[in-house]
Coordinates of C-alpha atoms and ligand atoms in Angstrom, one line a residue:
M1 CA 0.0 0.0 0.0
A2 CA 1.2 3.5 -0.8
R3 CA 0.0 7.0 -0.2
I4 CA -0.4 8.8 -3.5
V5 CA -1.2 12.4 -4.4
M6 CA -2.7 12.7 -7.9
K7 CA -3.0 16.0 -9.7
F8 CA -5.2 16.8 -12.7
G9 CA -4.8 19.9 -14.9
G10 CA -7.5 22.0 -16.5
T11 CA -7.8 20.0 -19.7
S12 CA -8.6 16.9 -17.7
M13 CA -11.2 18.7 -15.7
A14 CA -13.0 20.5 -18.5
G15 CA -16.6 19.2 -18.4
T16 CA -18.7 16.4 -17.0
E17 CA -17.4 13.6 -19.2
R18 CA -13.8 14.4 -18.4
I19 CA -14.3 14.7 -14.7
R20 CA -16.1 11.3 -14.7
R21 CA -13.0 9.8 -16.4
V22 CA -10.8 11.4 -13.8
A23 CA -13.0 9.9 -11.1
K24 CA -12.5 6.5 -12.6
I25 CA -8.7 6.9 -12.8
V26 CA -8.7 8.0 -9.2
Q27 CA -10.9 5.2 -8.1
R28 CA -8.6 2.6 -9.6
Q29 CA -5.7 3.8 -7.5
Q30 CA -7.8 3.4 -4.4
A31 CA -9.0 0.0 -5.5
A32 CA -5.3 -1.0 -5.8
G33 CA -5.1 -0.4 -2.1
H34 CA -3.6 3.0 -2.0
E35 CA -4.5 6.0 0.1
V36 CA -5.4 8.8 -2.3
A37 CA -5.5 12.6 -2.3
V38 CA -6.4 14.5 -5.5
V39 CA -5.4 18.1 -6.3
V40 CA -7.3 19.7 -9.2
S41 CA -7.1 22.7 -11.5
A42 CA -10.0 24.8 -12.7
M43 CA -11.6 23.8 -16.0
A44 CA -9.4 24.8 -18.9
G45 CA -9.9 28.5 -19.8
E46 CA -11.8 29.2 -16.6
T47 CA -9.0 31.0 -14.8
D48 CA -8.4 33.2 -17.9
R49 CA -12.1 34.1 -17.9
L50 CA -12.0 35.1 -14.2
V51 CA -8.8 37.1 -14.7
N52 CA -10.6 39.0 -17.4
F53 CA -13.6 39.8 -15.3
S54 CA -11.3 41.2 -12.7
R55 CA -9.6 43.4 -15.3
E56 CA -12.9 44.6 -16.6
A57 CA -14.0 45.5 -13.1
S58 CA -11.1 47.9 -12.6
A59 CA -7.6 48.4 -14.1
L60 CA -6.4 48.8 -10.5
Y61 CA -8.3 45.9 -8.9
D62 CA -7.7 45.0 -5.3
P63 CA -5.4 41.9 -5.4
A64 CA -7.2 40.4 -2.4
E65 CA -10.5 40.5 -4.3
Y66 CA -8.8 39.2 -7.4
D67 CA -7.8 36.1 -5.4
V68 CA -11.4 35.7 -4.2
V69 CA -12.5 35.7 -7.8
V70 CA -9.8 33.6 -9.5
A71 CA -9.7 30.9 -6.7
S72 CA -13.3 30.0 -7.5
G73 CA -12.5 27.9 -10.6
E74 CA -10.8 25.3 -8.4
Q75 CA -13.6 25.3 -5.8
V76 CA -16.0 24.3 -8.6
T77 CA -13.9 21.4 -9.9
S78 CA -13.0 20.0 -6.5
G79 CA -16.7 19.9 -5.5
L80 CA -17.6 18.3 -8.8
L81 CA -14.9 15.6 -8.6
A82 CA -16.0 14.7 -5.1
M83 CA -19.6 14.3 -6.4
H84 CA -18.5 12.1 -9.3
L85 CA -16.4 9.9 -7.0
Q86 CA -19.4 9.6 -4.7
A87 CA -21.7 8.7 -7.6
L88 CA -19.2 5.9 -8.5
G89 CA -19.6 4.6 -4.9
S90 CA -16.4 6.0 -3.3
K91 CA -16.2 8.0 -0.1
A92 CA -14.8 11.4 -1.0
R93 CA -14.9 15.0 0.2
S94 CA -13.4 18.4 -0.9
W95 CA -11.0 20.3 1.4
L96 CA -10.8 24.0 0.3
G97 CA -7.6 25.9 0.9
W98 CA -9.0 27.7 3.9
Q99 CA -10.4 24.5 5.4
L100 CA -7.2 22.4 5.4
P101 CA -5.8 25.0 5.7
V102 CA -3.1 25.7 3.2
R103 CA -1.2 28.6 5.0
T104 CA 0.5 31.1 2.7
D105 CA 2.0 34.5 3.0
D106 CA -0.1 37.5 2.0
A107 CA 1.4 38.2 -1.4
H108 CA -2.0 38.1 -3.2
G109 CA -1.8 36.8 -6.7
S110 CA 1.5 35.1 -6.2
A111 CA 1.5 33.8 -2.6
R112 CA 3.9 31.2 -1.3
I113 CA 2.9 28.2 0.7
E114 CA 4.3 28.3 4.3
A115 CA 2.7 25.2 5.8
I116 CA -0.2 22.8 5.3
D117 CA -2.0 21.3 8.3
S118 CA -2.4 17.7 7.3
D119 CA -3.6 15.8 10.3
A120 CA -7.3 15.9 9.4
V121 CA -6.8 15.0 5.8
I122 CA -4.4 12.1 6.7
A123 CA -7.0 10.8 9.1
S124 CA -9.7 10.9 6.5
M125 CA -7.5 9.2 3.9
Q126 CA -6.7 6.5 6.3
A127 CA -10.4 6.0 6.9
G128 CA -10.8 5.3 3.2
E129 CA -12.1 8.7 2.1
I130 CA -10.6 10.3 -1.0
A131 CA -9.5 13.9 -0.3
V132 CA -10.1 16.3 -3.1
I133 CA -8.1 19.5 -2.8
P134 CA -8.4 22.5 -5.1
G135 CA -5.0 23.6 -6.3
F136 CA -3.8 27.2 -6.6
Q137 CA -5.5 28.5 -3.4
G138 CA -4.6 29.1 0.2
I139 CA -5.3 31.4 3.1
S140 CA -3.2 34.4 4.3
P141 CA -2.2 35.1 7.9
Q142 CA -5.0 37.7 7.9
G143 CA -7.5 34.9 7.0
R144 CA -8.1 36.0 3.4
I145 CA -8.1 33.8 0.3
T146 CA -4.8 33.8 -1.6
T147 CA -3.7 32.3 -4.9
L148 CA -0.2 31.0 -5.9
G149 CA 0.3 32.5 -9.3
R150 CA -0.6 31.1 -12.7
G151 CA 0.1 27.4 -13.1
G152 CA 0.2 27.1 -9.3
S153 CA -1.8 24.0 -8.9
D154 CA 1.4 21.9 -9.7
T155 CA 3.0 23.6 -6.7
S156 CA -0.1 22.9 -4.6
A157 CA 0.1 19.2 -5.5
V158 CA 3.8 18.9 -4.5
A159 CA 3.1 20.8 -1.3
V160 CA 0.3 18.5 -0.4
A161 CA 2.4 15.5 -1.2
A162 CA 5.1 16.8 1.1
A163 CA 2.6 17.5 3.9
V164 CA 1.0 14.1 3.8
K165 CA 4.3 12.4 3.3
A166 CA 3.1 10.8 0.1
D167 CA 5.2 8.0 -1.6
R168 CA 4.6 9.7 -4.9
C169 CA 3.0 12.8 -6.5
D170 CA 1.5 11.9 -9.9
I171 CA 0.9 14.9 -12.2
Y172 CA -1.6 13.9 -14.9
T173 CA -1.3 16.4 -17.8
D174 CA -1.9 16.7 -21.5
V175 CA 1.6 15.4 -22.4
D176 CA 2.7 11.8 -21.4
G177 CA 6.0 12.7 -19.9
V178 CA 9.2 14.8 -20.3
Y179 CA 11.0 14.4 -23.6
T180 CA 14.6 14.7 -24.7
T181 CA 13.5 17.8 -26.6
D182 CA 10.3 19.3 -28.0
P183 CA 8.7 16.5 -30.1
R184 CA 7.2 19.1 -32.4
I185 CA 10.8 20.1 -33.5
V186 CA 12.4 16.6 -33.4
A187 CA 10.2 13.7 -34.4
K188 CA 12.8 11.3 -33.0
A189 CA 12.6 12.9 -29.5
R190 CA 12.3 10.2 -26.8
K191 CA 10.3 10.2 -23.6
L192 CA 12.6 10.1 -20.6
K193 CA 12.0 7.5 -18.0
N194 CA 13.8 9.5 -15.3
V195 CA 15.1 13.0 -15.0
T196 CA 16.6 14.6 -11.9
Y197 CA 15.1 17.7 -10.2
E198 CA 18.0 19.9 -11.3
E199 CA 17.8 18.7 -14.9
M200 CA 14.1 19.3 -14.9
L201 CA 14.6 22.9 -13.5
E202 CA 17.0 23.6 -16.4
L203 CA 14.7 22.1 -19.0
A204 CA 11.7 23.8 -17.6
S205 CA 13.2 27.3 -17.3
V206 CA 14.5 27.0 -20.8
G207 CA 11.4 26.0 -22.5
S208 CA 10.0 22.5 -21.8
K209 CA 6.8 23.8 -20.2
V210 CA 5.5 20.8 -18.5
L211 CA 5.4 21.8 -14.8
Q212 CA 5.4 25.1 -13.0
T213 CA 9.1 25.7 -12.2
R214 CA 8.3 26.5 -8.6
S215 CA 6.8 23.0 -8.1
V216 CA 10.0 21.4 -9.2
S217 CA 12.1 23.5 -6.8
L218 CA 9.7 22.6 -4.0
A219 CA 9.8 18.9 -4.9
M220 CA 13.6 19.0 -4.8
K221 CA 13.7 20.8 -1.4
E222 CA 11.1 18.4 0.1
K223 CA 12.3 15.3 -1.7
V224 CA 8.9 14.6 -3.2
R225 CA 9.1 12.0 -6.0
V226 CA 7.1 13.4 -8.9
Q227 CA 5.8 11.5 -11.9
V228 CA 4.5 13.3 -15.0
L229 CA 2.0 11.2 -17.0
S230 CA -0.8 11.6 -19.4
S231 CA -4.4 11.9 -18.2
F232 CA -5.5 10.5 -21.6
I233 CA -4.6 6.9 -20.8
D234 CA -7.6 4.7 -21.6
E235 CA -9.4 3.3 -18.7
D236 CA -8.1 -0.3 -19.2
A237 CA -4.5 0.9 -19.2
P238 CA -2.2 -0.5 -16.5
A239 CA -2.4 1.3 -13.2
A240 CA 0.0 4.1 -12.6
D241 CA 2.0 1.7 -10.4
T242 CA 3.9 0.6 -13.5
L243 CA 5.2 4.2 -13.9
P244 CA 4.3 4.9 -17.5
G245 CA 5.3 8.5 -17.3
T246 CA 8.6 10.3 -16.5
M247 CA 9.8 10.1 -12.9
I248 CA 11.5 13.2 -11.5
V249 CA 13.9 12.1 -8.8
S250 CA 17.0 13.0 -6.9
D251 CA 20.6 12.3 -8.2
E252 CA 21.0 9.6 -5.6
E253 CA 17.8 7.8 -6.6
L254 CA 18.7 8.1 -10.3
A255 CA 22.1 6.6 -9.6
K256 CA 20.4 3.7 -7.8
I257 CA 17.9 3.1 -10.6
Q258 CA 20.7 3.1 -13.3
E259 CA 22.9 0.8 -11.2
G260 CA 20.0 -1.7 -11.1
L261 CA 19.5 -1.5 -14.8
D262 CA 23.2 -1.8 -15.4
M263 CA 23.0 1.3 -17.5
E264 CA 25.5 3.9 -18.3
R265 CA 24.4 7.4 -17.6
Q266 CA 23.7 9.4 -20.8
L267 CA 26.0 12.4 -21.1
I268 CA 23.1 14.7 -22.1
T269 CA 19.6 14.3 -20.9
G270 CA 17.8 16.9 -23.0
I271 CA 18.0 19.9 -25.3
A272 CA 15.9 23.0 -24.7
A273 CA 15.3 26.0 -26.9
D274 CA 14.0 29.4 -25.6
K275 CA 13.0 32.2 -27.9
N276 CA 11.7 34.5 -25.2
D277 CA 14.8 36.6 -24.7
A278 CA 16.2 39.6 -26.4
K279 CA 19.8 40.7 -26.7
V280 CA 21.0 44.1 -25.5
I281 CA 24.3 45.6 -26.5
L282 CA 25.9 48.6 -24.9
T283 CA 29.0 49.9 -26.7
A284 CA 31.9 51.8 -25.3
V285 CA 31.1 51.5 -21.6
P286 CA 34.0 53.0 -19.6
D287 CA 36.3 50.2 -18.5
R288 CA 36.7 50.9 -14.8
P289 CA 35.7 49.2 -11.5
G290 CA 32.0 49.5 -10.8
A291 CA 31.0 50.0 -14.5
V292 CA 28.9 47.0 -14.7
A293 CA 27.3 47.7 -11.4
T294 CA 25.9 50.9 -12.9
I295 CA 24.2 48.8 -15.6
F296 CA 22.8 45.9 -13.6
G297 CA 22.0 47.7 -10.4
P298 CA 19.2 49.8 -11.9
L299 CA 17.9 46.8 -13.9
A300 CA 17.7 44.7 -10.8
A301 CA 15.9 47.5 -9.0
A302 CA 13.4 47.5 -11.9
N303 CA 12.9 43.8 -11.3
I304 CA 14.3 42.9 -14.8
N305 CA 15.8 39.5 -14.9
V306 CA 19.1 39.5 -16.7
D307 CA 20.3 36.1 -18.0
M308 CA 23.5 35.8 -20.1
I309 CA 26.1 38.5 -19.7
I310 CA 29.3 39.0 -21.8
Q311 CA 31.8 41.7 -21.3
N312 CA 34.2 42.1 -24.1
V313 CA 37.8 43.0 -23.7
G314 CA 38.2 46.7 -23.8
R315 CA 39.5 48.5 -26.9
A316 CA 42.5 50.6 -26.1
D317 CA 42.0 49.7 -22.4
T318 CA 39.6 52.6 -21.9
D319 CA 36.2 51.2 -22.8
T320 CA 34.4 47.9 -23.3
D321 CA 31.2 46.5 -24.9
V322 CA 28.7 44.7 -22.7
T323 CA 26.1 42.3 -24.1
F324 CA 23.3 40.6 -22.1
T325 CA 19.9 39.1 -22.5
V326 CA 16.6 40.0 -20.9
P327 CA 13.0 38.6 -21.4
Q328 CA 11.6 40.1 -24.6
A329 CA 8.6 41.2 -22.6
D330 CA 10.8 43.5 -20.6
L331 CA 12.8 44.9 -23.5
E332 CA 11.0 48.2 -23.7
R333 CA 11.4 48.8 -19.9
T334 CA 15.0 47.7 -20.2
K335 CA 15.6 50.4 -22.8
A336 CA 13.9 53.0 -20.7
V337 CA 16.0 52.1 -17.6
L338 CA 19.2 52.2 -19.5
D339 CA 18.3 55.5 -21.2
E340 CA 17.5 57.0 -17.9
N341 CA 20.8 55.9 -16.4
R342 CA 22.9 56.7 -19.4
P343 CA 24.8 59.6 -17.6
S344 CA 26.0 57.3 -14.8
I345 CA 26.7 54.3 -17.1
G346 CA 28.3 56.4 -19.8
Y347 CA 27.8 54.1 -22.8
E348 CA 28.0 55.3 -26.3
K349 CA 25.3 53.3 -28.1
L350 CA 22.5 51.1 -27.1
S351 CA 21.3 48.5 -29.6
T352 CA 18.9 45.5 -29.2
D353 CA 18.1 42.3 -31.1
P354 CA 14.9 40.4 -30.3
K355 CA 15.7 37.7 -33.0
I356 CA 17.7 35.4 -30.8
S357 CA 17.3 32.0 -29.3
K358 CA 19.0 30.3 -26.4
I359 CA 19.8 26.6 -27.0
S360 CA 20.8 24.6 -23.9
V361 CA 22.1 21.1 -23.6
V362 CA 21.4 19.7 -20.1
G363 CA 22.5 16.6 -18.3
V364 CA 23.9 15.6 -14.9
G365 CA 26.2 13.2 -16.9
M366 CA 28.3 16.1 -18.0
R367 CA 29.6 16.6 -14.4
S368 CA 32.0 13.8 -14.9
H369 CA 32.8 14.3 -18.5
A370 CA 34.9 16.7 -20.5
G371 CA 34.2 17.8 -24.0
V372 CA 30.5 18.3 -23.9
A373 CA 30.7 22.0 -24.8
A374 CA 33.3 21.2 -27.6
T375 CA 30.9 18.7 -29.2
M376 CA 28.2 21.4 -29.2
F377 CA 30.4 24.1 -30.7
K378 CA 31.7 21.8 -33.4
A379 CA 28.2 20.5 -34.4
L380 CA 27.0 24.1 -34.8
A381 CA 30.1 25.3 -36.6
D382 CA 29.9 22.5 -39.1
R383 CA 26.5 23.8 -40.2
G384 CA 27.6 27.5 -40.2
I385 CA 25.6 28.5 -37.1
N386 CA 27.1 31.5 -35.4
I387 CA 27.4 31.5 -31.6
Q388 CA 26.8 35.0 -30.2
A389 CA 27.2 34.2 -26.5
I390 CA 27.9 31.2 -24.2
S391 CA 27.1 30.4 -20.6
T392 CA 27.7 27.2 -18.6
S393 CA 26.8 25.6 -15.3
E394 CA 27.7 22.3 -13.9
I395 CA 24.9 20.5 -15.8
K396 CA 24.2 22.9 -18.7
V397 CA 25.8 24.6 -21.6
S398 CA 23.8 27.3 -23.3
V399 CA 24.5 29.3 -26.5
L400 CA 22.8 32.2 -28.1
I401 CA 22.1 32.0 -31.8
D402 CA 19.9 33.6 -34.5
S403 CA 16.3 32.5 -33.8
D404 CA 15.9 31.5 -37.5
E405 CA 18.3 28.7 -36.8
T406 CA 16.6 27.3 -33.7
E407 CA 15.0 24.2 -35.2
L408 CA 18.1 23.3 -37.2
A409 CA 20.3 23.7 -34.1
V410 CA 18.1 21.6 -31.9
R411 CA 17.9 18.8 -34.5
L412 CA 21.7 18.8 -35.1
L413 CA 22.4 18.6 -31.4
H414 CA 19.9 15.9 -30.7
T415 CA 21.7 13.8 -33.2
A416 CA 25.2 14.9 -32.2
Y417 CA 24.6 13.7 -28.6
G418 CA 23.0 10.4 -29.7
L419 CA 19.6 11.2 -28.4
D420 CA 17.6 10.2 -31.5
A421 CA 15.1 7.4 -31.0
A422 CA 16.0 4.3 -33.1
Ligands
LIG1 N1 -6.1 27.4 -12.6 C1 -4.8 28.1 -12.4 C2 -4.3 28.6 -13.7 O1 -4.9 28.4 -14.7 C3 -3.9 27.2 -11.7 C4 -3.5 26.0 -12.4 O2 -4.2 25.5 -13.2 O3 -2.4 25.5 -12.2 O4 -3.3 29.2 -13.7
MG2 MG1 -0.5 23.5 -15.6

């Protein structure tokens, strides 16, 4: 017997037929002898609709009331799923965020979970009742409803799994797992059986949008084993015990799994592409101590996230060029901040290029291997793809290229690292 938290996203909860299917999938886990809690999203599209109503009410809506409005989508689906489970003969009840409670801070619209009181829900699970918990919502220290930020129900599910000490947190979604790269770009992409938390964080933050990034950090911190799997399995498919999806685990667990399978660790686990950044170039910045601080201080103060940074060697030892990337959505604000601070920075010219793409190769296997970056540079060079910037970490090498070459680069690298499915 295991204790399992199951999470279903908006597509799985959109309408009576789908909720009934979810109820059957949940029931099968219980029938297999497990204790089950379910975390649900609002019906697909519902949260967007509620956000719009808030905007229409007032451009300067009260964030606390916004949370009252947008949290309601999950209240509806949790009640409905409990009804469907009951109709199928199971004991079930909903536990709203304020009832458990899921305690958060008071940052309305993007609250963080601080603690979840789990005694009551564990007792009810042990008594054979299925606990249905709306994702995305909690309660502030002032007793008001909060929400966790868009996509937050993944984080709710991981937090519940940690609180009830679940053996596993199964995230049912509209993809059937995590792939070596985007299967829409590379038809030969393979589904990964296992991926580590750190790899998942790198893959998620650079484009494989399967789970909310925050949920992966939380799973890593709380050591929650997370499985991503499809909610479109047919009802006769084997129970999730056979782990049909991708397991997200710690380095240690991965090492154990691979030892058991007598398998050599892949050098590279996956390749991600991200077209959401823009490049900013400042020419002829005075080359003196403190120069870059005058650039990045004001950007940080404006909450603009800078990613890759290159400072070129100065010309004639008096000035230098500084290149960096920011989210495209922040480009206009970035220009305004730099313009405003031009007197203290002292650059000559500001130019920008939104037509760039960041390609990353990710894998814990590269920790113990040299030559990963060289393989990447050579594969790109052989096809005449120009590298505009490079950054590395222990488990990742990223390069910046022209965005027109994104698909070509991902395909080349997928082949170069031997990731193509047979
Ligand atoms: N319903 C919320 C949203 O659409 C939370 C979630 O589904 O994860 O953002
Ligand atoms: Mg989601």
